[in-house]
CSV table of C-alpha atoms in Angstrom, one decimal:
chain,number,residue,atom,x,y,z
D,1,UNK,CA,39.7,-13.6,10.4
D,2,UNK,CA,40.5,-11.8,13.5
D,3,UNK,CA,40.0,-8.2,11.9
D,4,UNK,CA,36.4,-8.7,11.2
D,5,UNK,CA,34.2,-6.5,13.4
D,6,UNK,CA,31.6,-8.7,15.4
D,7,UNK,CA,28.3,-7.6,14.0
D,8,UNK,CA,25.4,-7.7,16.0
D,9,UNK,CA,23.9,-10.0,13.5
D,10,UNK,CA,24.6,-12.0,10.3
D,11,UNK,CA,22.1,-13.5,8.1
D,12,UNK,CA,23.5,-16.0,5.9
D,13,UNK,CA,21.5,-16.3,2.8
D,14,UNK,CA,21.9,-18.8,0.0
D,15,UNK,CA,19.7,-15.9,-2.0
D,16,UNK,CA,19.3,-12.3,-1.5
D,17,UNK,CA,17.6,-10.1,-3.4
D,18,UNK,CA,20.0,-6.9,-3.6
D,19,UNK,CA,20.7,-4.2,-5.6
D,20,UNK,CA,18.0,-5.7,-8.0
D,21,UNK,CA,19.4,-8.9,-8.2
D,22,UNK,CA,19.1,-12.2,-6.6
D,23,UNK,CA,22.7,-13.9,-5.4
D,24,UNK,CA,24.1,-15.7,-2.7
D,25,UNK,CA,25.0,-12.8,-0.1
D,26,UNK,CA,25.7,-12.1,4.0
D,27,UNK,CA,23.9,-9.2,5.3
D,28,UNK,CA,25.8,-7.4,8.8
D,29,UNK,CA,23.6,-5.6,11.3
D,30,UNK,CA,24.7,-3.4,13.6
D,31,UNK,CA,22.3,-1.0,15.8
D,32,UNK,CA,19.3,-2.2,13.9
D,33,UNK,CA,21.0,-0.9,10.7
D,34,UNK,CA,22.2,-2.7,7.8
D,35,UNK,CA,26.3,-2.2,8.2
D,36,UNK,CA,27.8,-4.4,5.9
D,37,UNK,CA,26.3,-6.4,2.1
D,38,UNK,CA,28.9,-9.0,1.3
D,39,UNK,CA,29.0,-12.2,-1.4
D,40,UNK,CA,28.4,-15.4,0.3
D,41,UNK,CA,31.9,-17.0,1.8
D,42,UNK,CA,33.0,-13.3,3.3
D,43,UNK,CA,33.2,-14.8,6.8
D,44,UNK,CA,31.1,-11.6,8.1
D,45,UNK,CA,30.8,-12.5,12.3
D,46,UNK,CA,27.7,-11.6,14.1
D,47,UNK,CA,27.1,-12.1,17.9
D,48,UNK,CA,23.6,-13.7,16.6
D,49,UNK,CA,23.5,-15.9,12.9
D,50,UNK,CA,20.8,-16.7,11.0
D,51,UNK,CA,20.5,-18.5,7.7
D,52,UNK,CA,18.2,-18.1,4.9
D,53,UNK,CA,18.4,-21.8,3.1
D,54,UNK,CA,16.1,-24.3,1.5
D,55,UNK,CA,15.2,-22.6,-1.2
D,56,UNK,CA,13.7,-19.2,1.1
D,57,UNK,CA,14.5,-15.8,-0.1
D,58,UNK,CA,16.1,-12.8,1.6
D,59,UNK,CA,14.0,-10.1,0.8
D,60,UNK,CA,14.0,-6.2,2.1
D,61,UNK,CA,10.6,-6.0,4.0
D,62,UNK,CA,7.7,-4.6,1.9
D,63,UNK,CA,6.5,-1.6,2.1
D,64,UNK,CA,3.1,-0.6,2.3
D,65,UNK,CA,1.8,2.7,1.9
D,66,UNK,CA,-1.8,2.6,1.5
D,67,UNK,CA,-3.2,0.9,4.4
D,68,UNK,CA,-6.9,1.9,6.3
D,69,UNK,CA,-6.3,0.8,9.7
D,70,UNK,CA,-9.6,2.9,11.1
D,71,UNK,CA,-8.8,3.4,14.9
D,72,UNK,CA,-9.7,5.1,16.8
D,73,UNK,CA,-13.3,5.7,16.2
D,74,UNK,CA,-13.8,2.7,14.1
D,75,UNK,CA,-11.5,0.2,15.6
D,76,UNK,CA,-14.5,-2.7,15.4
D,77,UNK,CA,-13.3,-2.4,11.2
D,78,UNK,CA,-9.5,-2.8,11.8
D,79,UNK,CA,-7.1,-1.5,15.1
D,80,UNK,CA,-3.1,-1.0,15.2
D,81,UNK,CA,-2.9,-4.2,17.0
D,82,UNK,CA,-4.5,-6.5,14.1
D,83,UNK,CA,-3.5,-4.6,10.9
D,84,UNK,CA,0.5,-4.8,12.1
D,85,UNK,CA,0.2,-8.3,13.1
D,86,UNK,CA,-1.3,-8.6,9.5
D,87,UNK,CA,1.1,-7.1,8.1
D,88,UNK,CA,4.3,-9.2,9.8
D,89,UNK,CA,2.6,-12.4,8.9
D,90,UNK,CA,2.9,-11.2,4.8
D,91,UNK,CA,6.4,-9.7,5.0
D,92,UNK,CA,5.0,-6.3,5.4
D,93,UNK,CA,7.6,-4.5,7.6
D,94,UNK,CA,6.2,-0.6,7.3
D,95,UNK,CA,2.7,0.5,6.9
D,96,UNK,CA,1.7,4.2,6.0
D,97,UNK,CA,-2.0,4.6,7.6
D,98,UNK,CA,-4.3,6.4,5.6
D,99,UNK,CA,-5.8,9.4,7.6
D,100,UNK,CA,-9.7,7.7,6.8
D,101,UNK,CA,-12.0,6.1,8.2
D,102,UNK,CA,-10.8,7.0,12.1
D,103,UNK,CA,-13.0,9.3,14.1
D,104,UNK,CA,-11.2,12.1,13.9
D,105,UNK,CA,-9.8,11.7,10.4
D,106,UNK,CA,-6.2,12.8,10.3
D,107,UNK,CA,-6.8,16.3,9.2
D,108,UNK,CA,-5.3,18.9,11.7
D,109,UNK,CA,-2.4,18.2,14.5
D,110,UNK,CA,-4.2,17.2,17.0
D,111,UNK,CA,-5.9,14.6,14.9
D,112,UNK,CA,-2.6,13.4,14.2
D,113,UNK,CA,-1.6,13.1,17.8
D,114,UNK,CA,-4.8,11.0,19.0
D,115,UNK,CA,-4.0,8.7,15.8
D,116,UNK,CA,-0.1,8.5,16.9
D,117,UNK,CA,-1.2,7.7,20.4
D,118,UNK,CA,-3.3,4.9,19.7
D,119,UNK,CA,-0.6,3.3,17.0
D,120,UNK,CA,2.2,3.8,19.7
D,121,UNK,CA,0.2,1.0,21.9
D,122,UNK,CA,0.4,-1.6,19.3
D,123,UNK,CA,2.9,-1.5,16.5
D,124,UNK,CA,4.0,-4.7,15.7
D,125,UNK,CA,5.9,-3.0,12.5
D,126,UNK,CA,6.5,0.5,11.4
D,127,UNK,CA,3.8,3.1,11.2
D,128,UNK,CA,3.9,6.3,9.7
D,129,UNK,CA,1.0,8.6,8.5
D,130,UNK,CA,-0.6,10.0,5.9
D,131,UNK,CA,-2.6,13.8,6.3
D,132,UNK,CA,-6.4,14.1,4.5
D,133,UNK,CA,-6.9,17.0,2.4
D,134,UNK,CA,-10.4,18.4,3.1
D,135,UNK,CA,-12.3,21.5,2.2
D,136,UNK,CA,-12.5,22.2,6.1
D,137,UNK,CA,-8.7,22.2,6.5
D,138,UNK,CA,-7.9,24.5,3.4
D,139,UNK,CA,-4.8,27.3,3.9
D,140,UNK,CA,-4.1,25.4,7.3
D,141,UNK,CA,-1.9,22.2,6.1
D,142,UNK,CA,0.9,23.2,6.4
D,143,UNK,CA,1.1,22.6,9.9
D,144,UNK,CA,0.0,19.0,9.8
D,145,UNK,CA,3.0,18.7,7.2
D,146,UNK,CA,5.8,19.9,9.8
D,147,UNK,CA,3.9,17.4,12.2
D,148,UNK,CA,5.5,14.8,10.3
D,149,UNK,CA,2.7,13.4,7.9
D,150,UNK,CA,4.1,12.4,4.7
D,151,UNK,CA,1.3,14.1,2.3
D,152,UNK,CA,-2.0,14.4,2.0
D,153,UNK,CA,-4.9,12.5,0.6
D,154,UNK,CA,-7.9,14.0,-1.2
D,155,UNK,CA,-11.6,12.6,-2.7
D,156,UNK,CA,-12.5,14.4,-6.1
D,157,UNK,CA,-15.7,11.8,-5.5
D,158,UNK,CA,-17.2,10.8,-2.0
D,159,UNK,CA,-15.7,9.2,0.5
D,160,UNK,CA,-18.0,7.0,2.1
D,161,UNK,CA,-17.6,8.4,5.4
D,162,UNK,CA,-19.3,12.2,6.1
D,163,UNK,CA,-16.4,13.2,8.2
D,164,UNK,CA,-14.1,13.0,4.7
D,165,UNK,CA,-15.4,15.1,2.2
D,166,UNK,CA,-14.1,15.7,-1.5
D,167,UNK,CA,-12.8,18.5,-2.7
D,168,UNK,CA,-14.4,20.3,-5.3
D,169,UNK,CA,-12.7,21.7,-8.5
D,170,UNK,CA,-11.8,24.6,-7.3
D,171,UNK,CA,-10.9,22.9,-3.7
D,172,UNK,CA,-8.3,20.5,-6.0
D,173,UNK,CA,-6.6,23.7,-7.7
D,174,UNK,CA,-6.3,25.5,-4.1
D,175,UNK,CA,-4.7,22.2,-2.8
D,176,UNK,CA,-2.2,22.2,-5.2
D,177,UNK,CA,-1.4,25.6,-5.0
D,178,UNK,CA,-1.1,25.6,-1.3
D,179,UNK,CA,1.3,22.1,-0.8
D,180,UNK,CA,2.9,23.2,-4.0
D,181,UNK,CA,4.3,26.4,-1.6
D,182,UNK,CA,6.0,23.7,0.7
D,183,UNK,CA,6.4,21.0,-1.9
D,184,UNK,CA,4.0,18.4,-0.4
D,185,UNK,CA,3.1,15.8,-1.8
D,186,UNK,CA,-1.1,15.3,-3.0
D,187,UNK,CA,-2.4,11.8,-3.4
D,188,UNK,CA,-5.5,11.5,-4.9
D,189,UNK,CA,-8.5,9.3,-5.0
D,190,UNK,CA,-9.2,10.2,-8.6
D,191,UNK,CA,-12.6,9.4,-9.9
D,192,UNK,CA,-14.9,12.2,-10.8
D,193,UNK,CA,-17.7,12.5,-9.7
D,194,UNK,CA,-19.9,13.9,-12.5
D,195,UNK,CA,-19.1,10.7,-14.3
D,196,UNK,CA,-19.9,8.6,-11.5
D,197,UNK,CA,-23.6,10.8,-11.0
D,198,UNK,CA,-24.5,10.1,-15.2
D,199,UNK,CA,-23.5,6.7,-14.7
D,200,UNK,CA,-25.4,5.8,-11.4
D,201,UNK,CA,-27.6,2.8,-11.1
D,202,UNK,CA,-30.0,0.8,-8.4
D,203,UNK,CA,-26.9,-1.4,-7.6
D,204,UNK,CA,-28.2,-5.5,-6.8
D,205,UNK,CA,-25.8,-8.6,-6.8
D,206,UNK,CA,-23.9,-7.9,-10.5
D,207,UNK,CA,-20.2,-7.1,-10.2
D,208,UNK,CA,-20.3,-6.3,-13.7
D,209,UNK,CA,-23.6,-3.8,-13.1
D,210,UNK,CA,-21.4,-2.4,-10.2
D,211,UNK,CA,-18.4,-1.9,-12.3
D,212,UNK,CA,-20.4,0.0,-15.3
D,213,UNK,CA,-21.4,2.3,-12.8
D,214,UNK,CA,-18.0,3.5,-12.2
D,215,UNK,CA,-16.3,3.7,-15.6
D,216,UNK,CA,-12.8,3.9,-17.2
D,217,UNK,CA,-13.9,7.5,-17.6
D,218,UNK,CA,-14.7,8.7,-14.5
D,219,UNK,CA,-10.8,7.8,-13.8
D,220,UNK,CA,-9.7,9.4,-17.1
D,221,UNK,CA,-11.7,12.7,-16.7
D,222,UNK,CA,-10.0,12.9,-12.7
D,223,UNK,CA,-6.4,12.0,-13.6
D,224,UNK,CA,-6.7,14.5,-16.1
D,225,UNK,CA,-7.7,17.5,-13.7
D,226,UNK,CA,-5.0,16.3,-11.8
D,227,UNK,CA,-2.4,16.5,-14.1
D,228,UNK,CA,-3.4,20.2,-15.5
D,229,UNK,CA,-3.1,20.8,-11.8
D,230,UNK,CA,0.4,19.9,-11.4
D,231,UNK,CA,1.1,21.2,-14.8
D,232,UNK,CA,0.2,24.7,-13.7
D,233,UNK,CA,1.9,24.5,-10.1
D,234,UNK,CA,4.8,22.6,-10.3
D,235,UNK,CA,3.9,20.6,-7.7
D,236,UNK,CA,3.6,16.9,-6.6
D,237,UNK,CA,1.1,14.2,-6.7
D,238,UNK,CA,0.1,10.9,-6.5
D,239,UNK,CA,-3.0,8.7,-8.1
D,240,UNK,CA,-4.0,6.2,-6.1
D,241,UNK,CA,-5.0,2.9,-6.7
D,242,UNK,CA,-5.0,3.1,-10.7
D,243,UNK,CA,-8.0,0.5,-11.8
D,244,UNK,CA,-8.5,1.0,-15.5
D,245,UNK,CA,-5.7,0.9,-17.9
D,246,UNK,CA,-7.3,3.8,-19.7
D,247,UNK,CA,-5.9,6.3,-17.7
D,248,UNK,CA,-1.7,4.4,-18.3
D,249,UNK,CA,-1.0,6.8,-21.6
D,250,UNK,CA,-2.2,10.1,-19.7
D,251,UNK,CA,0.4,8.9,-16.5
D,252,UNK,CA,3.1,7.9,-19.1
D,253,UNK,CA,2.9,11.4,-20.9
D,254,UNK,CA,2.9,13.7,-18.0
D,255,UNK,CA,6.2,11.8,-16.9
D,256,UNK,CA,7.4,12.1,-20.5
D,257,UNK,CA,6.4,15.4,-20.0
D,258,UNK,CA,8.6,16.2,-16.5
D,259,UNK,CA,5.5,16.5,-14.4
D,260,UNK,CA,6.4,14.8,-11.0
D,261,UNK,CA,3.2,12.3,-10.9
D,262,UNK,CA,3.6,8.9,-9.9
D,263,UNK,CA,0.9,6.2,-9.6
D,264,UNK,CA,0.1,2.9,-7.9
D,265,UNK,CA,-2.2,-0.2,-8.3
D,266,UNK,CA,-3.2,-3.0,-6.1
D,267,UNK,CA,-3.0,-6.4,-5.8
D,268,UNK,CA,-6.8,-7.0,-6.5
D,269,UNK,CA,-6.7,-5.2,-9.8
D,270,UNK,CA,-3.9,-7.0,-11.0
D,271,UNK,CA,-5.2,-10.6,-10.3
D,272,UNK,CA,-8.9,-10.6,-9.6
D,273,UNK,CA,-11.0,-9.8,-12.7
D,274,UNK,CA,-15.1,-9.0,-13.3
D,275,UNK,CA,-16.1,-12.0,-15.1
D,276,UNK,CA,-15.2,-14.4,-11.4
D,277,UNK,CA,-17.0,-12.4,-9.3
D,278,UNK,CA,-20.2,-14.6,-8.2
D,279,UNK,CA,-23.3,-13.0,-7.8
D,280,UNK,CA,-23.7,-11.2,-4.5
D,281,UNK,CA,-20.0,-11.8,-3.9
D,282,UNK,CA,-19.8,-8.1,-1.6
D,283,UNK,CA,-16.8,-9.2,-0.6
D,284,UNK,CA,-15.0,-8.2,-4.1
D,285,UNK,CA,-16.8,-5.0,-3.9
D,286,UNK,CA,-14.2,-2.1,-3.9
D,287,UNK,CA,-14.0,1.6,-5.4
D,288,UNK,CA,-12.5,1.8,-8.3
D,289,UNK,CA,-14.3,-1.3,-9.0
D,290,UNK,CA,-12.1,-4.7,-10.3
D,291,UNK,CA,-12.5,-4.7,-14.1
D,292,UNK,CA,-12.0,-7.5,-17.0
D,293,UNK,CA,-9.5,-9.4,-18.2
D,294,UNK,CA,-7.7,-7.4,-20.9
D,295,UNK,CA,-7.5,-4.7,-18.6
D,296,UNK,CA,-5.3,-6.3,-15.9
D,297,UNK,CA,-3.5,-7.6,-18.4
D,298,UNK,CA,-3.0,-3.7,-19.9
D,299,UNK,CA,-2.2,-3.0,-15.9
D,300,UNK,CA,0.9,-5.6,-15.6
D,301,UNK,CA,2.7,-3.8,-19.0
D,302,UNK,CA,2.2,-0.9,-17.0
D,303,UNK,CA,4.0,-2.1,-14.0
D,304,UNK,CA,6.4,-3.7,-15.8
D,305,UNK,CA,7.4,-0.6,-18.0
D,306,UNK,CA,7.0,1.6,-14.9
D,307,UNK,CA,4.4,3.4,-16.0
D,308,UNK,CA,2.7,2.2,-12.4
D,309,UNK,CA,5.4,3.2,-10.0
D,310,UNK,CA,4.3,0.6,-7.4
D,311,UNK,CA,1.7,-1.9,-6.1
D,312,UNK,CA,0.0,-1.2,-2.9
D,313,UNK,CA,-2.6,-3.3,-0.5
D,314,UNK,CA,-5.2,-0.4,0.1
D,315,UNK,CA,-6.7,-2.8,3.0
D,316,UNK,CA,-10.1,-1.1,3.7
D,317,UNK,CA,-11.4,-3.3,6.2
D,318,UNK,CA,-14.8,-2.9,7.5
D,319,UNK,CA,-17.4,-5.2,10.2
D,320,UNK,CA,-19.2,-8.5,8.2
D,321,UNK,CA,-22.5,-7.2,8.6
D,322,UNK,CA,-21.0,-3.8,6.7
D,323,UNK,CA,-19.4,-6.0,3.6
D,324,UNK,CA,-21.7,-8.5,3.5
D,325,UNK,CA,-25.3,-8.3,5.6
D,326,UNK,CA,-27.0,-6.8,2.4
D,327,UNK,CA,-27.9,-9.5,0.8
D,328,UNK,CA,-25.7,-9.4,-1.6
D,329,UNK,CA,-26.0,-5.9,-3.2
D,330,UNK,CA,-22.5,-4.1,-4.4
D,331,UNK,CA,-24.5,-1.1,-4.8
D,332,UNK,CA,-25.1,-1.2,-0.3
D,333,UNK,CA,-22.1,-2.6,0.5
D,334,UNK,CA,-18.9,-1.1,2.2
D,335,UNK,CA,-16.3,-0.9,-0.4
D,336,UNK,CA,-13.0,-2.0,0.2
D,337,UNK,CA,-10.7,-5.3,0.0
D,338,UNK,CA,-8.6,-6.6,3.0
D,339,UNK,CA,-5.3,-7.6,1.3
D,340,UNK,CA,-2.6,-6.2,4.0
D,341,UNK,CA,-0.9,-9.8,5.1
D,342,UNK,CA,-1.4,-11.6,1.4
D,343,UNK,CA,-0.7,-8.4,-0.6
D,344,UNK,CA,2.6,-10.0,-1.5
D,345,UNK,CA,2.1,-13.4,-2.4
D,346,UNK,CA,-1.1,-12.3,-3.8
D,347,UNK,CA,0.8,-10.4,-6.7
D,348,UNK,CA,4.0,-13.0,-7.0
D,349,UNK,CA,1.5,-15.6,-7.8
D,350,UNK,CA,0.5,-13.8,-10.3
D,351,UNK,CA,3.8,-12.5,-11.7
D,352,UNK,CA,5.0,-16.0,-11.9
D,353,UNK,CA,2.4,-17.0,-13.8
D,354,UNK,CA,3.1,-14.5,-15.9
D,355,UNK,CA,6.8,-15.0,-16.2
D,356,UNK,CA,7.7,-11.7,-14.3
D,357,UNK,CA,10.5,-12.1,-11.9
D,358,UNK,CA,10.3,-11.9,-8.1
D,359,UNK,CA,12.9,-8.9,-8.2
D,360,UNK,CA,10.2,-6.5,-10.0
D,361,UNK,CA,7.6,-7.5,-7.5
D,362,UNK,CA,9.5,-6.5,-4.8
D,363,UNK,CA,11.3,-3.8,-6.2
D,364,UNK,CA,7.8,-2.0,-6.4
D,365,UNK,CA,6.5,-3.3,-3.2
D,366,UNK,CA,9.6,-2.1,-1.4
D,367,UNK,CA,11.7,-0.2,-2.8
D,368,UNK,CA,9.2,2.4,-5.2
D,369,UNK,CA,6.9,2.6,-2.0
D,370,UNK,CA,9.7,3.5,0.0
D,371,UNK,CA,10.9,6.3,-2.1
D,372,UNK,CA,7.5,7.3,-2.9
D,373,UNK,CA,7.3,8.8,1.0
D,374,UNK,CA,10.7,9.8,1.0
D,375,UNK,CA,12.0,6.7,3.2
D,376,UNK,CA,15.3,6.0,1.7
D,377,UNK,CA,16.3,3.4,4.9
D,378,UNK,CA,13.4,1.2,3.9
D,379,UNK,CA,12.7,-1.0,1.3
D,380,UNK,CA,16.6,-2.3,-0.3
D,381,UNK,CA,19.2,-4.5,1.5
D,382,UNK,CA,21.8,-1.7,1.2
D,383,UNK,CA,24.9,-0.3,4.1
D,384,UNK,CA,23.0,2.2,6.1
D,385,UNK,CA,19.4,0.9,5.4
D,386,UNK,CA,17.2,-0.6,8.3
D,387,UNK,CA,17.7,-4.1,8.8
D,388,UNK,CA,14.0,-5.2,7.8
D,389,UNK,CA,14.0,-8.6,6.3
D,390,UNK,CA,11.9,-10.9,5.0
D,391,UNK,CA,13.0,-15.2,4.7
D,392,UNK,CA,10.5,-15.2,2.1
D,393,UNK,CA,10.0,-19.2,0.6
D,394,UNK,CA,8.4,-18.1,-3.4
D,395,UNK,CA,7.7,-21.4,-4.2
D,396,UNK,CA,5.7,-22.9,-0.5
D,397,UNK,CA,1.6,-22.6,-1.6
D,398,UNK,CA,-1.3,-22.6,1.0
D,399,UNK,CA,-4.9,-22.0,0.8
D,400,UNK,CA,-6.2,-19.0,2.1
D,401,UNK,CA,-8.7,-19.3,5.0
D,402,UNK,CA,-9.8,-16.2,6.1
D,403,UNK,CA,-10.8,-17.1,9.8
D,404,UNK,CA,-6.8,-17.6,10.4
D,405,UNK,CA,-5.7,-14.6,8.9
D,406,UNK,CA,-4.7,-11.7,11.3
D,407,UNK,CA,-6.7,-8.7,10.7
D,408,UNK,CA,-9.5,-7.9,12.6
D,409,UNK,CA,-12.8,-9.4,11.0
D,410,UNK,CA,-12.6,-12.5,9.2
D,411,UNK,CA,-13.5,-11.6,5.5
D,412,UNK,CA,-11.4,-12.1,2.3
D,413,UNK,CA,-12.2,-11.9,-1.4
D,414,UNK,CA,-8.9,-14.6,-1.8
D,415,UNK,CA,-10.8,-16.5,0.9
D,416,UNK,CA,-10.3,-20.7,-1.0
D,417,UNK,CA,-8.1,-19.2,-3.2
D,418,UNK,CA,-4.1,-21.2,-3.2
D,419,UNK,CA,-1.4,-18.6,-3.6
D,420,UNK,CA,2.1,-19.2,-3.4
D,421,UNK,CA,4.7,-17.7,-1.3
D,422,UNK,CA,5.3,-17.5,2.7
D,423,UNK,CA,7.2,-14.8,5.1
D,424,UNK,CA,8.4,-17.1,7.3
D,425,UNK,CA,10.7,-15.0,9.4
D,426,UNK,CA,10.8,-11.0,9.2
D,427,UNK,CA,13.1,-8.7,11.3
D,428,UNK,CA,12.6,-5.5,12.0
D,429,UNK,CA,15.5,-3.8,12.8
D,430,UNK,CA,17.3,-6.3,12.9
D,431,UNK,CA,14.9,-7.4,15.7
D,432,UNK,CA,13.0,-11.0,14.9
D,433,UNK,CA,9.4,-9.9,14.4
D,434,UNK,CA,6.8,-12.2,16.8
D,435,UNK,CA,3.0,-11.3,15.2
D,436,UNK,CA,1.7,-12.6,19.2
D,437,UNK,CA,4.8,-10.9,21.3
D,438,UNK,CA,5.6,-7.3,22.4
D,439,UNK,CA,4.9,-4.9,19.8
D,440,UNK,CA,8.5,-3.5,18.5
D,441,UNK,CA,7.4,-1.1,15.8
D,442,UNK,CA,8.4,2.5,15.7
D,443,UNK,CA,6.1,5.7,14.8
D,444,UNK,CA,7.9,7.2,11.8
D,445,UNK,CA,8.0,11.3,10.7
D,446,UNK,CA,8.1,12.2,7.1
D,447,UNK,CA,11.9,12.9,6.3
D,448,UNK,CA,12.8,16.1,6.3
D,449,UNK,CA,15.0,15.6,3.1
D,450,UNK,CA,12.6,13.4,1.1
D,451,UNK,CA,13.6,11.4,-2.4
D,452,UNK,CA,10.9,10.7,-5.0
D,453,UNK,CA,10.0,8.1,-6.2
C-alpha cells in the first residue's frame, strides 16, 4: 500500500492490550510517540518491525508512582542507576521518586534541583518527582509546585528519618488549605500516631506482635482526618499505601460523596499475609504492616470495584545490616519492602489465581497511576501517547533470587518465591530499553494541565 506513511517503528502484536481490551493489534511510532493503533492485518510500515508473538503480551509500560530511590545522601540504600534498571527489568517504564529518605529531602527548590541532578546521570526510564510536605516548609510550597513536582507527601506519624517530620493536626489542616489555593495534590502517609503511641510494644521476632502494634485503627482514625480535611477545603488528596480493608467504606463514601480522594495499595498487601511470615523474617517488615488473610482478600474487592484507584511498589530499600542485622526484631528493623522490578508479576500471579484478568492489573498499574499525577501520555497504547511498551509473556514463571535482581542491595521478602510473568523487551519511547546500556530516560515536570485519576 503505497499511501501508507513509513513509521519510524511498527510493533506487530498477536495481543495488545488497548483501550482495556486484549486483541490482535499494530502499534505506529513516530518521534517516540504513539502515531497510529490499528487491528492486526492493517499493513502499517515502519523503518524498524518488531513482533510481539508466542504467546507475549503488548502491554503500555507500568507506571509507578511510589518509589524511594534515597540518593543522594543515602545512595548505599538505593541510587538512580539501580532502581531504573530495576524498574526496566519488571516493565516499569516511569517511576515517580518519593522526596524521602535522600539527604536533602525534596522539600524546597533547591532540594529538587540536587535530586534532578543526580537522576539526570542515570535514568534508565522516566523519573519525575514528588515534593514532602513538612512543618519546616509551611506557606512556602508553592514554589516547589511551579518547579515541577507533581504534589506533596506528608507523615501524620514518624517517618523514620529525622530530616522528614509529620505534620501535626493543625500542620495537616494548614497543608490542605495552602495546596488547596493552587490545587495541589496531598498524598498522605495516613496512620496516626496517637493510635500507634497506645498501641506500642517492645517489638522481638513476631510479625503478628509487629502488626498489633500498628492497627486497622490507626489507619481509620488518619484517613478520617484526612477526609474532613478535604471536605472543608475542596481540595485534593491521596492515601497511600492502604493496608487494612477497614479504612475501604470511609474511601468509597467520600467518592460517593464528590470529595476528590483517591487511594492506592501495594503489591505486598495484596499477596503476602501475617500468618507466612517466619519468625525474625525483617525482611517482611514494612509500615503499614502486612495483615491476614481475610483482609487481602477485602483489599482485592476493593481494587476490583475501584474503591483502590491503583497498585503501587512503594520500594523502600535500605543496607542488609539496616533490614536484617538485628537479629531478627520487626520492632529495630528498617521498614520497607523492595518490590520495584517484580511489582508486576508479583500482583498478576496473584490476580490469576484469583480469576482477575491481566487488563485490570494493568489498567491500575498504568493507566490509574498515570492519571493519578496528571500524565495522560503514559500508561495506555493510545495515538498521541508515548510509545512505552512492555512484550510482557503472563504465563513464563521463574523463581525469584534476590542476588540477581537489580536494585541496589540484595534483599527480597519474594526471595524463593515462583511468580509468573516476564518483561522481556520494553521501549521507551519507542527506544528499546537496555537495563546495562546508556541510560535513555527523561526527567519529567508535573503537567501543567493535569487529569485526575
Amino acid at each position: 500500500m503505497p499511501d501508507t506513511p513509513l513509521h519510524d517503528l511498527v510493533v506487530l502484536a498477536d495481543a495488545a492490550l488497548v483501550d482495556g481490551r486484549i486483541a490482535p493489534a499494530e502499534v505506529g511510532v513516530d518521534d517516540g510517540v504513539i502515531a497510529a493503533v490499528a487491528p492486526a492485518g492493517a499493513g502499517l510500515r515502519g523503518r524498524t518491525t518488531a513482533r510481539v508473538d508466542g504467546g507475549r503480551v503488548l502491554l503500555p509500560g507500568i507506571v509507578d508512582a511510589h518509589v524511594h530511590v534515597n540518593e543522594p545522601g543515602r545512595t548505599e540504600w538505593e541510587g538512580f542507576a539501580t532502581a531504573t534498571r530495576a524498574a526496566a527489568a519488571g516493565g516499569v517504564t516511569t517511576i515517580i521518586d518519593m522526596p524521602l529518605n535522600s539527604i536533602p529531602p525534596t522539600i524546597d527548590v533547591d532540594a529538587l534541583a540536587v535530586k534532578r541532578a543526580a537522576a539526570a546521570r542515570a535514568a534508565h526510564v522516566d523519573i519525575g518527582f514528588w515534593g514532602g510536605a513538612v512543618p519546616s516548609n509551611a506557606g512556602a510550597r508553592r514554589a516547589l509546585h511551579d518547579a515541577g513536582v507533581f504534589g506533596f507527601k506528608a507523615f501524620l506519624s514518624p517517618s523514620g528519618v529525622d530530616e522528614f517530620p509529620p505534620l501535626d493536626a493543625a500542620g495537616l489542616d494548614a497543608a490542605l488549605d495552602e495546596l488547596a489555593a493552587f490545587d495541589g495534590l496531598l498524598i498522605v502517609h495516613a496512620e496516626d500516631p496517637d493510635v500507634l503511641d497506645a498501641h506500642a510494644n517492645d517489638g522481638g521476632p513476631s510479625a503478628r506482635r509487629f502488626a498489633e502494634s500498628r492497627p486497622p485503627e490507626a489507619e481509620l482514625d488518619a484517613v478520617r482526618r484526612v477526609i474532613d480535611g478535604i471536605r472543608r477545603t475542596g481540595g485534593r488528596a491521596h492515601i497511600l499505601h492502604v493496608s487494612s480493608a477497614a479504612v475501604l467504606p470511609l474511601i468509597a463514601e467520600a467518592k460517593a460523596e464528590g470529595l476528590r480522594l483517591t487511594a492506592e495499595t501495594c503489591p505486598h498487601y495484596l499477596t503476602l499475609d501475617v500468618a507466612h511470615i517466619p519468625d525474625g523474617a525483617t525482611a517482611f517488615k514494612c509500615c503499614p504492616p502486612i495483615r491476614d488473610e481475610a483482609n487481602q482478600d477485602l483489599l482485592w474487592a476493593g481494587l476490583v470495584d475501584g474503591t483502590l484507584d491503583c497498585v503501587v511498589s512503594d520500594h523502600s530499600p535500605a543496607t542488609a545490616e539496616l533490614k536484617l542485622g538485628f537479629d531478627g526484631d520487626f520492632g529495630r528493623a528498617w521498614g520497607g519492602i523492595s518490590g520495584l522490578q517484580l511489582a508486576l508479576a508479583n500482583v498478576w500471579t496473584e490476580a490469576r489465581r484469583r480469576g482477575v484478568g491481566l487488563e485490570l492489573v494493568v489498567d491500575r498499574m498504568a493507566r490509574a497511576t498515570a492519571d493519578l499525577a496528571g500524565l495522560a501520555a503514559k500508561g495506555r497504547i493510545q495515538v498521541g501517547a508515548d510509545a512505552d511498551l512492555v512484550a510482557f509473556d503472563p504465563d513464563a514463571e521463574f523463581t525469584v533470587d534476590a542476588a540477581a535482581l537489580r536494585h541496589r542491595n540484595p534483599v527480597s521478602a519474594y526471595d524463593g518465591r515462583t511468580l509468573a510473568g516476564l518483561a522481556d523487551a520494553v521501549w521507551l519511547r519507542g527506544t528499546p530499553v537496555e537495563p546495562d546500556g546508556e541510560p535513555i530516560g527523561r526527567l519529567l515536570d508535573r503537567p501543567a494541565e493535569r487529569s485526575t485519576a
